PDB file of C-alpha atoms in Angstrom:
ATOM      1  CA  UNK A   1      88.815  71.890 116.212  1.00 56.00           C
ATOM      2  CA  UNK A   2      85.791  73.086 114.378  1.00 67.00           C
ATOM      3  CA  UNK A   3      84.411  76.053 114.576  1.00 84.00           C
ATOM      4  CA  UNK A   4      81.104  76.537 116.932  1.00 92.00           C
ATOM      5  CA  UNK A   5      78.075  79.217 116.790  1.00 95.00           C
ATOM      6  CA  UNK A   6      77.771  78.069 120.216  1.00 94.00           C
ATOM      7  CA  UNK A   7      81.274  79.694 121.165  1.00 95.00           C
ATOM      8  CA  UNK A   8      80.195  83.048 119.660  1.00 97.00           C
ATOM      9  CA  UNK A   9      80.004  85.947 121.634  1.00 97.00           C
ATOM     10  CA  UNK A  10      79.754  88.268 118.804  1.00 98.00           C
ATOM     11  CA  UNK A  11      76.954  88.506 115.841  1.00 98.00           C
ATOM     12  CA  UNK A  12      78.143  90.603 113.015  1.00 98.00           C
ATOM     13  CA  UNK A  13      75.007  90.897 110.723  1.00 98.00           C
ATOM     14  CA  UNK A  14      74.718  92.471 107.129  1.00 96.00           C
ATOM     15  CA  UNK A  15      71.741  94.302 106.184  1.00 94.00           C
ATOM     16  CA  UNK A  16      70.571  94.346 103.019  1.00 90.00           C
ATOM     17  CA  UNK A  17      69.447  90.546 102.021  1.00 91.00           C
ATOM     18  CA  UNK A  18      69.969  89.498 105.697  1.00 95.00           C
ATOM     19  CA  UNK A  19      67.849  91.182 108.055  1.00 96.00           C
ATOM     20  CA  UNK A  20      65.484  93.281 105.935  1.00 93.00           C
ATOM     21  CA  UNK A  21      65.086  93.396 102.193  1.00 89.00           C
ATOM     22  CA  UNK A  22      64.008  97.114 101.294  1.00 83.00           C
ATOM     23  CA  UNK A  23      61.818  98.580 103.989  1.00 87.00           C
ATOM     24  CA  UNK A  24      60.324  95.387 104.930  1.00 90.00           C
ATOM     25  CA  UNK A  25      61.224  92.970 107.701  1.00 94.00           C
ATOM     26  CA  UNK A  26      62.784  89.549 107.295  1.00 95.00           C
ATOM     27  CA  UNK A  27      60.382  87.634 109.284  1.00 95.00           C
ATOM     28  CA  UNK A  28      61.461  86.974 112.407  1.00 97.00           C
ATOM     29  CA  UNK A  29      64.681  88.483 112.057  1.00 97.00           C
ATOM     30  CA  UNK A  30      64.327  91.418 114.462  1.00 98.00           C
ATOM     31  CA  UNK A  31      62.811  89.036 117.575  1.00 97.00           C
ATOM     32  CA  UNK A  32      65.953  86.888 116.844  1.00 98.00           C
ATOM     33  CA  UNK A  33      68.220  89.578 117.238  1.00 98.00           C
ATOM     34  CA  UNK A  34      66.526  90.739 120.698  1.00 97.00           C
ATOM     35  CA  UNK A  35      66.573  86.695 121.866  1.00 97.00           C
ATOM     36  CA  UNK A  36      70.278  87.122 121.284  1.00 97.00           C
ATOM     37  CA  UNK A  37      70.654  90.258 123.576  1.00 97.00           C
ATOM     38  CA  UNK A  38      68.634  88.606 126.274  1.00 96.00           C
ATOM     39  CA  UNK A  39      71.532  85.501 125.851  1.00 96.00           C
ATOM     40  CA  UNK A  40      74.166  88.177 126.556  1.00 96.00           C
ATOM     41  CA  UNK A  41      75.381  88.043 122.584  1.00 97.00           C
ATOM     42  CA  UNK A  42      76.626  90.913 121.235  1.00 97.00           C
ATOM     43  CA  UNK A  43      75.415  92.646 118.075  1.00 97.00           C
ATOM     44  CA  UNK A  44      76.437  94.495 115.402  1.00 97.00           C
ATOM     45  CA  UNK A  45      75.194  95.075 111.865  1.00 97.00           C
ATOM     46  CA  UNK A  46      78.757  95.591 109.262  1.00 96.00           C
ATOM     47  CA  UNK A  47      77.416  96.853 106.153  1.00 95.00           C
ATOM     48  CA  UNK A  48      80.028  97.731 102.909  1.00 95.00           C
ATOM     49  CA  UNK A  49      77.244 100.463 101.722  1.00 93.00           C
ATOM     50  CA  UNK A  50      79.303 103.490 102.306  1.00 94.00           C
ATOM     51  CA  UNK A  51      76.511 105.776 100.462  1.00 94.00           C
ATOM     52  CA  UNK A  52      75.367 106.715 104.380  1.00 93.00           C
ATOM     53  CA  UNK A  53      76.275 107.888 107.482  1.00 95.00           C
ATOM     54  CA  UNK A  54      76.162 104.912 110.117  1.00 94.00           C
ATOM     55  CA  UNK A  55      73.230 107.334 111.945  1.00 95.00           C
ATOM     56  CA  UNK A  56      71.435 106.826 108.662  1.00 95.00           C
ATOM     57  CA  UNK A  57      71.071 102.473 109.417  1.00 95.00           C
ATOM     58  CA  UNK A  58      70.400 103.501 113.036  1.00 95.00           C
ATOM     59  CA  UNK A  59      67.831 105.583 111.985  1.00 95.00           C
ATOM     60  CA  UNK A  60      66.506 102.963 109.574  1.00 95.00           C
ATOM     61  CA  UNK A  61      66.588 100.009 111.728  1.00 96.00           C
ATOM     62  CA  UNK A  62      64.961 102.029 114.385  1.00 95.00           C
ATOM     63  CA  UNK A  63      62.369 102.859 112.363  1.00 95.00           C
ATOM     64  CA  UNK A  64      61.457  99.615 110.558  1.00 95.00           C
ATOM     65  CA  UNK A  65      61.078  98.488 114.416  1.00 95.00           C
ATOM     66  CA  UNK A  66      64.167  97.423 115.786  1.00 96.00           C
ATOM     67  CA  UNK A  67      65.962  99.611 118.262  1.00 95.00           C
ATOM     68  CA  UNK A  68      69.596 100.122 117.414  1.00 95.00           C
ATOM     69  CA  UNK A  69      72.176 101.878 119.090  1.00 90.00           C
ATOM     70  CA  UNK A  70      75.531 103.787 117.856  1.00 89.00           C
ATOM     71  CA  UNK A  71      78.130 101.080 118.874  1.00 90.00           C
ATOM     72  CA  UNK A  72      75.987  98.306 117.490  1.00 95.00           C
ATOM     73  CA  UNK A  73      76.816 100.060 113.607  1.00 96.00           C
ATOM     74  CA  UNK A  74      79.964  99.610 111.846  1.00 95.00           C
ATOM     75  CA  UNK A  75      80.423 100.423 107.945  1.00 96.00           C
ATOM     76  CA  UNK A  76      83.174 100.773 105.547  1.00 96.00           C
ATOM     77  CA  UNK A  77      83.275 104.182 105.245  1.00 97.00           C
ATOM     78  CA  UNK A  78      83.712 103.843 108.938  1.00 96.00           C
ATOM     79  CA  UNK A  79      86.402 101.376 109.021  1.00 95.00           C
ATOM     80  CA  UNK A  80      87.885 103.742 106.182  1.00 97.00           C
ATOM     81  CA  UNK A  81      87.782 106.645 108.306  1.00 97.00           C
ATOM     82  CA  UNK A  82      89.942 104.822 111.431  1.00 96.00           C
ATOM     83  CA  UNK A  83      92.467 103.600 109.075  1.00 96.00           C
ATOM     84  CA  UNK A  84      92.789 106.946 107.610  1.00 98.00           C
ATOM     85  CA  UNK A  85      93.516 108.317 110.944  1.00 97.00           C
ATOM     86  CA  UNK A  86      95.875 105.609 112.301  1.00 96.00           C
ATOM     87  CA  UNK A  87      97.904 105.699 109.163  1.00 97.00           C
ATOM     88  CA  UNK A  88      97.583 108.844 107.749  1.00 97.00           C
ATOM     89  CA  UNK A  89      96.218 111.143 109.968  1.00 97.00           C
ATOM     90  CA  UNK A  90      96.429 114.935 109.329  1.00 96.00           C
ATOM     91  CA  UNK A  91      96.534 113.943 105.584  1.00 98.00           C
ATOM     92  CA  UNK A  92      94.363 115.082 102.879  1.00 98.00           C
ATOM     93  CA  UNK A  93      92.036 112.811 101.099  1.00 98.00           C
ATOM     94  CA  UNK A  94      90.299 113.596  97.288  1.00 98.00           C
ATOM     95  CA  UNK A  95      86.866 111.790  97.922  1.00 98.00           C
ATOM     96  CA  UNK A  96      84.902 109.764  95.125  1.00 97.00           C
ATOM     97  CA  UNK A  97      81.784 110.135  97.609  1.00 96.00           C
ATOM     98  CA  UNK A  98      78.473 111.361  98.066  1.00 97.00           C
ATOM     99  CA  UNK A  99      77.538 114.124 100.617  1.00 97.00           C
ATOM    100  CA  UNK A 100      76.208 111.520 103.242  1.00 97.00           C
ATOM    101  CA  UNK A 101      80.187 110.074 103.107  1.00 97.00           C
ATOM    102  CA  UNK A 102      81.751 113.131 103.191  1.00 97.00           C
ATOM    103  CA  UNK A 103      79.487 114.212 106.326  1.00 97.00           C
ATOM    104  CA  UNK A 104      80.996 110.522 107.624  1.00 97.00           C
ATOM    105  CA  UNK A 105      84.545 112.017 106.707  1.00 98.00           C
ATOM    106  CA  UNK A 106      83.691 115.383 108.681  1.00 97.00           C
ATOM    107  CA  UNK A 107      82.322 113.723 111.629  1.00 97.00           C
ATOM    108  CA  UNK A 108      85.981 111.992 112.116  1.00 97.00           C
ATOM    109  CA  UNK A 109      87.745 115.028 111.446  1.00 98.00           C
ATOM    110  CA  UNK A 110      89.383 114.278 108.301  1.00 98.00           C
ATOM    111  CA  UNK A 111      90.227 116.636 105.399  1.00 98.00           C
ATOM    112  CA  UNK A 112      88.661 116.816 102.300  1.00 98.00           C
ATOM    113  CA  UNK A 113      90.387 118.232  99.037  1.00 98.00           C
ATOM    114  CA  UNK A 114      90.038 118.604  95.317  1.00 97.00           C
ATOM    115  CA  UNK A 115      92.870 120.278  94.613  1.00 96.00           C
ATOM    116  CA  UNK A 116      96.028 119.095  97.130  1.00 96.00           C
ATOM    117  CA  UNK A 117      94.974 115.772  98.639  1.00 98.00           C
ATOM    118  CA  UNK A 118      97.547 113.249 100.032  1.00 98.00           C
ATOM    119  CA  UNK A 119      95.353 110.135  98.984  1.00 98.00           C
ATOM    120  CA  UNK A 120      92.768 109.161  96.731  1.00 98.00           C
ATOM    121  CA  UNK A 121      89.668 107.478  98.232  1.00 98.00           C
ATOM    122  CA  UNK A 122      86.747 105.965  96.317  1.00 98.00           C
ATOM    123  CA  UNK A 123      83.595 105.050  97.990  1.00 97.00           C
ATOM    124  CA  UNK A 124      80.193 104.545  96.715  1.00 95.00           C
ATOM    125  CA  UNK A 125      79.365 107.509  95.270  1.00 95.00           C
ATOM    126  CA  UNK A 126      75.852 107.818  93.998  1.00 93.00           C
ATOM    127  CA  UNK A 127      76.323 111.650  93.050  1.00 95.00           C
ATOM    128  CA  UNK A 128      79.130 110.896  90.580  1.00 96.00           C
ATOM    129  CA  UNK A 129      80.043 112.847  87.881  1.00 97.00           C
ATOM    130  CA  UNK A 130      82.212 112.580  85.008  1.00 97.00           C
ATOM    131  CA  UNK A 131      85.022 115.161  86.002  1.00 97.00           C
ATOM    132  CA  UNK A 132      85.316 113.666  89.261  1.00 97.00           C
ATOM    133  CA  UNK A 133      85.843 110.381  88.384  1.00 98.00           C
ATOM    134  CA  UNK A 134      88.698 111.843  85.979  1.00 98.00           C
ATOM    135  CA  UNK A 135      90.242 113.923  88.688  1.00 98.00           C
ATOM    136  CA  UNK A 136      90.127 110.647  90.452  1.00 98.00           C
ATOM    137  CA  UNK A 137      91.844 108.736  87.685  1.00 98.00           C
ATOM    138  CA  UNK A 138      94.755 111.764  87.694  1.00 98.00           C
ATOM    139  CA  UNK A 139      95.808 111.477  91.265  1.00 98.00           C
ATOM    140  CA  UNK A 140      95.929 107.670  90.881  1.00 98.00           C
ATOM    141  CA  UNK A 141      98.091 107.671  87.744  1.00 98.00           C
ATOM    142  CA  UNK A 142     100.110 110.163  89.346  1.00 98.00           C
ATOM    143  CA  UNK A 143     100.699 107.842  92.253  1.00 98.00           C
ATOM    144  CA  UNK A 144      98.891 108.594  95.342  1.00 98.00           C
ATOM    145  CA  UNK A 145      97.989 106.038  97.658  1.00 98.00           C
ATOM    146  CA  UNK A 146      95.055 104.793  96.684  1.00 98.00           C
ATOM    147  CA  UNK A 147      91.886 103.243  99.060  1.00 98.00           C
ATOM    148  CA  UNK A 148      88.545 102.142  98.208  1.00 98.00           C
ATOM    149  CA  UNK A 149      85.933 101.413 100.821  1.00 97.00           C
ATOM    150  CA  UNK A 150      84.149  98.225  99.449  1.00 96.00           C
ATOM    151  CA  UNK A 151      84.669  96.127  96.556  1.00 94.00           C
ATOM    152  CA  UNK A 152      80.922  94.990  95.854  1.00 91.00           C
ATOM    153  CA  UNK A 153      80.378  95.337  92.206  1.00 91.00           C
ATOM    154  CA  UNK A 154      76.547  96.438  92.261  1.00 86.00           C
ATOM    155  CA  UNK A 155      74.350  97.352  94.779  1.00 84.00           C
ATOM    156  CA  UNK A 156      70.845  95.430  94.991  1.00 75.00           C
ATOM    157  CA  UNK A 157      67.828  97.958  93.591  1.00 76.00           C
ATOM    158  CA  UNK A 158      64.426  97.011  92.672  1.00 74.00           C
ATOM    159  CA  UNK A 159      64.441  97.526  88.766  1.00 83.00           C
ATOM    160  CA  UNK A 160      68.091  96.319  88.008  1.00 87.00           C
ATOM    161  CA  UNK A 161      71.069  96.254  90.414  1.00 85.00           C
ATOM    162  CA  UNK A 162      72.746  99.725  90.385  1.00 88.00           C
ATOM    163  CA  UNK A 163      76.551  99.756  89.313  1.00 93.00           C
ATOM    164  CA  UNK A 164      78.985  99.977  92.952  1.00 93.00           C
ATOM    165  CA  UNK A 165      82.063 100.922  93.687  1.00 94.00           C
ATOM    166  CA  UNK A 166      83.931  97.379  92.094  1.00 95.00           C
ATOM    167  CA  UNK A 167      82.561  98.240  88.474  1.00 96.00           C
ATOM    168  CA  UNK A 168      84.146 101.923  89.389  1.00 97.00           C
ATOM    169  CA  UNK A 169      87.366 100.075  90.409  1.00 98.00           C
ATOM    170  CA  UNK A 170      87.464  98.665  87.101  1.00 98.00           C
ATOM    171  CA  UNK A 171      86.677 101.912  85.166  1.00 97.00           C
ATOM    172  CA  UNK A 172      90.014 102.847  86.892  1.00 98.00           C
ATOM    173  CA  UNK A 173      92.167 100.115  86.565  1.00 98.00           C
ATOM    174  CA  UNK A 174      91.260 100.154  82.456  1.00 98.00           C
ATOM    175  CA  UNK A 175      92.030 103.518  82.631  1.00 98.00           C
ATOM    176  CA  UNK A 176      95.363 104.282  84.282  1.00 98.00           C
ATOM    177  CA  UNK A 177      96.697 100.492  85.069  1.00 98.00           C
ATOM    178  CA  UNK A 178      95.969 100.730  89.004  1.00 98.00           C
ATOM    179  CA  UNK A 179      93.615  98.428  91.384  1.00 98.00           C
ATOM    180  CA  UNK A 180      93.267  99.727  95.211  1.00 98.00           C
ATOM    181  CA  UNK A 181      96.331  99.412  97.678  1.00 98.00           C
ATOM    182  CA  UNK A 182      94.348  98.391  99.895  1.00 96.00           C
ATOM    183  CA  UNK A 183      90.228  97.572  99.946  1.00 96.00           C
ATOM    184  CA  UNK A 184      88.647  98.094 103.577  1.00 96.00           C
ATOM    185  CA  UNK A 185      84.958  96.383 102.940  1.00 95.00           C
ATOM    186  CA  UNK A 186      83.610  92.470 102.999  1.00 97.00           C
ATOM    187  CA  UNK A 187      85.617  90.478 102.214  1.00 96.00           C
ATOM    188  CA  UNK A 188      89.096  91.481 102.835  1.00 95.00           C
ATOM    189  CA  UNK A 189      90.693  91.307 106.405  1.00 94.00           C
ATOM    190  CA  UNK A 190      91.099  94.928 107.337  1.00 93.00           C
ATOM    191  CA  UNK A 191      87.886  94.971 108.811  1.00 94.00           C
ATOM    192  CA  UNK A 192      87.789  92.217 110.833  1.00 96.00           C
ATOM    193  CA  UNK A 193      91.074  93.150 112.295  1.00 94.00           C
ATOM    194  CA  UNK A 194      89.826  95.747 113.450  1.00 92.00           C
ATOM    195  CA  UNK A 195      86.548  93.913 114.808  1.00 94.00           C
ATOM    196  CA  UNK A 196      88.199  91.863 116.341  1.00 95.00           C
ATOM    197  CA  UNK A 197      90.287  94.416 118.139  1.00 92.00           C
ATOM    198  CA  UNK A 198      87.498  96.931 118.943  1.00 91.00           C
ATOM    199  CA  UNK A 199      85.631  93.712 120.850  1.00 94.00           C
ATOM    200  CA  UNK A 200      88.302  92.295 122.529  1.00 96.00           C
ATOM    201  CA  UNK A 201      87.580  88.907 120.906  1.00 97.00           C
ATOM    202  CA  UNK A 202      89.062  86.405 119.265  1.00 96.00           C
ATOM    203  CA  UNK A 203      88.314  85.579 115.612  1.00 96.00           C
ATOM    204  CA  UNK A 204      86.661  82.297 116.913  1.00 95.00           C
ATOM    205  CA  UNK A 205      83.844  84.074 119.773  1.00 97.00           C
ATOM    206  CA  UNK A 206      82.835  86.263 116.518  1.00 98.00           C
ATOM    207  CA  UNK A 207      80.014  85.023 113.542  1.00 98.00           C
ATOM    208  CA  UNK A 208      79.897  86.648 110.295  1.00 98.00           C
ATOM    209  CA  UNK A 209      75.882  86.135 109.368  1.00 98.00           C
ATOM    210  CA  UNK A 210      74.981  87.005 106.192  1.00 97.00           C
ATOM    211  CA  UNK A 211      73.092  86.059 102.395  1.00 95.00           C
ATOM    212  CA  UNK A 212      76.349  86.596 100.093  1.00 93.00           C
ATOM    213  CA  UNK A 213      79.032  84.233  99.503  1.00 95.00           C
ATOM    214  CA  UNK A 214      81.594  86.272  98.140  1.00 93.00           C
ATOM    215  CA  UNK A 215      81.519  89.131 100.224  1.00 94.00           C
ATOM    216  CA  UNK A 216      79.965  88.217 103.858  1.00 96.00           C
ATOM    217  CA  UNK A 217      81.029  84.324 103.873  1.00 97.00           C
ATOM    218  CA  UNK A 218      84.220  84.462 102.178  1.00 97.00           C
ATOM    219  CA  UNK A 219      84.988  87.841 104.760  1.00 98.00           C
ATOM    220  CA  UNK A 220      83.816  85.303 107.531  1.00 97.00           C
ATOM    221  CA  UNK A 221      86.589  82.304 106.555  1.00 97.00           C
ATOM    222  CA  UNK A 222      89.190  85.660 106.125  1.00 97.00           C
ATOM    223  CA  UNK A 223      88.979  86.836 109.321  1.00 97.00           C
ATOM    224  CA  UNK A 224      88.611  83.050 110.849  1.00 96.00           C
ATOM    225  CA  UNK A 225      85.208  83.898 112.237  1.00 98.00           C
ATOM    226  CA  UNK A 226      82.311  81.486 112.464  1.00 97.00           C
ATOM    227  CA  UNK A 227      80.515  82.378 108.946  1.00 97.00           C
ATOM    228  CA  UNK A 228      76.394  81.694 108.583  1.00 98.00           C
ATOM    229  CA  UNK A 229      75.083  82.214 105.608  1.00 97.00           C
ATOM    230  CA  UNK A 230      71.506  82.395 105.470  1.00 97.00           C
ATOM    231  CA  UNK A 231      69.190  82.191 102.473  1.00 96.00           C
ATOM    232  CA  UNK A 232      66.946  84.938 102.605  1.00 94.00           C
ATOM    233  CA  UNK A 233      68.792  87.029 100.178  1.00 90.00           C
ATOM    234  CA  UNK A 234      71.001  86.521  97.504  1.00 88.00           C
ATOM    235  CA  UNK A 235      71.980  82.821  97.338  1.00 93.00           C
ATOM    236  CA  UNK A 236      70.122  79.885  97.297  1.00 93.00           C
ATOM    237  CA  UNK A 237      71.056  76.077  98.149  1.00 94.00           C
ATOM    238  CA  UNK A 238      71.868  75.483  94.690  1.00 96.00           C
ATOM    239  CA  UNK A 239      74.127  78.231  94.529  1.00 95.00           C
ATOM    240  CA  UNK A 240      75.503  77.320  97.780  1.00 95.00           C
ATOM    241  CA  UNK A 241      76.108  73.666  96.451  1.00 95.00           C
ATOM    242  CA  UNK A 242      78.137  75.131  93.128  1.00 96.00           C
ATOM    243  CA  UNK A 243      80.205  77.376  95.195  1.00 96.00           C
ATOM    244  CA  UNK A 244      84.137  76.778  96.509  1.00 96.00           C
ATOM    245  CA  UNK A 245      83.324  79.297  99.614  1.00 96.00           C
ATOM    246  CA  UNK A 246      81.998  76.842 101.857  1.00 96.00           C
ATOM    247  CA  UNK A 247      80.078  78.573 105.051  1.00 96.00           C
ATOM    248  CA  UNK A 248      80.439  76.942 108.590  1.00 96.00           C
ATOM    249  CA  UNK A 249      75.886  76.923 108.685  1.00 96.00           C
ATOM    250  CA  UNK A 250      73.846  77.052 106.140  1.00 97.00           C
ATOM    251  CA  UNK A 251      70.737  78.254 107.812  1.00 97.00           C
ATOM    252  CA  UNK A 252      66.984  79.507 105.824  1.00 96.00           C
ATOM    253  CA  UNK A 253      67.371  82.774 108.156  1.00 97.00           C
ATOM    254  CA  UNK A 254      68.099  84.373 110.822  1.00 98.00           C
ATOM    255  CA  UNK A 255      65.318  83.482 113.207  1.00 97.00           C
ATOM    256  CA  UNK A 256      66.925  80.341 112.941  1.00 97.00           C
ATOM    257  CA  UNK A 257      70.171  81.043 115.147  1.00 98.00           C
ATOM    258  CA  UNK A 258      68.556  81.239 118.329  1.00 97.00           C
ATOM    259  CA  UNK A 259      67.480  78.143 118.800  1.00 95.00           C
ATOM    260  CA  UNK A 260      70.983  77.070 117.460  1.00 94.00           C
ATOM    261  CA  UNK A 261      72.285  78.237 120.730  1.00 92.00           C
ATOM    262  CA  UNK A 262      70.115  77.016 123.158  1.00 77.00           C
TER     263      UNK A 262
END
């Protein structure tokens, strides 16, 4: 049986691309994402940006104009920081992170260290520096478990597209022969496990919406949610035609999924 936005119960929305582009508005999407909360949908906006604290996006959203609250947030940083503590809890982790992730770290009581971590844990880190990134590369060759929060190659900026944590992942792998154990971001499952779980929902009541194939839409068929993409970002038609990740609705944006429902 085919999958149905009509069935959904839960919106997952990305950010960047999806619902605002810089510090402007998609138009419409904000009204579209109120229509859904008068339906009785549920909302929440899953970004793999782990440069900032999920208060920082509710502080964003809420002042571009769209009231957001704390439950209605999840990123990977986040979804790093419960796995840590179901897994490893009362571990120590050696951070590849800015301050803004490490506060994220803090706030779930986990402990940082330089010098006698338990696991090695890269995240976007937009205050790297060179002997970091080595120390980094020295607990991985030397075998500690090793996490990365998202594996998004670049992250969208207005002059060129600043290197993310993937490219990172690379500058590792070339350098001591290891990839991640285990990636927590778009598109891989971990996530939406855990979605899934913290909703009470089944894969199939849950939509993935969001403007990149490889990441949102490919994390949407993963996790056997109802994927949307929308084109209001990244991808366009053509690049929707060309592509073997196929979404459930192709739609122009999100103001369009209201009236989907009705």
């Amino acid at each position: 049986m085919a999958k149905s936005i009509k069935d959904v119960e839960l919106f997952l929305f990305d950010l960047d691309g999806t619902v605002y582009i810089g510090d402007n508005e998609i138009e419409g999407s904000f009204a579209a994402v109120n229509r859904l909360r008068e339906m009785g949908k549920r909302i929440c906006f899953f970004t793999n940006n782990s440069s900032r604290m999920h208060t920082d996006y509710i502080a964003r959203l809420n002042n571009l104009g769209l009231r957001v609250y704390s439950d209605e947030i999840y990123t990977s940083g986040q979804v790093t920081c419960e796995y840590l503590l179901d897994n490893y809890r009362g571990k120590k982790v050696y951070l590849l992170g800015n301050e803004r992730l490490r506060a994220e770290f803090a706030l779930y009581g986990i402990e940082l260290s330089d010098d006698d971590p338990d696991i090695a844990v890269i995240g976007f880190d937009t205050s790297l520096t060179y002997d970091r990134l080595y120390k980094f590369c020295k607990y991985v060759h030397a075998g500690l478990p090793y996490i990365a929060t998202h594996p998004d190659f670049y992250c969208p900026a207005e002059e060129c597209p600043m290197p993310d944590i993937g490219a990172l992942i690379e500058a590792v792998r070339l350098t001591v022969d290891r990839s991640p154990d285990l990636i927590m971001g778009k598109p891989h499952k971990t996530a939406g496990e855990r979605i899934a779980r913290k909703y009470n929902l089944s894969p199939r009541k849950i939509a993935m919406v969001g403007d990149r194939l490889y990441t949102d839409v490919a994390f949407g068929k993963n996790c056997g949610f109802v994927s949307v993409l929308v084109l209001s970002g990244e991808t366009d038609r053509a690049m929707a035609a060309k592509s073997k990740i196929k979404p459930d609705y192709i739609l122009d944006a999100v103001k369009d999924i209201p009236d989907m429902l009705s």
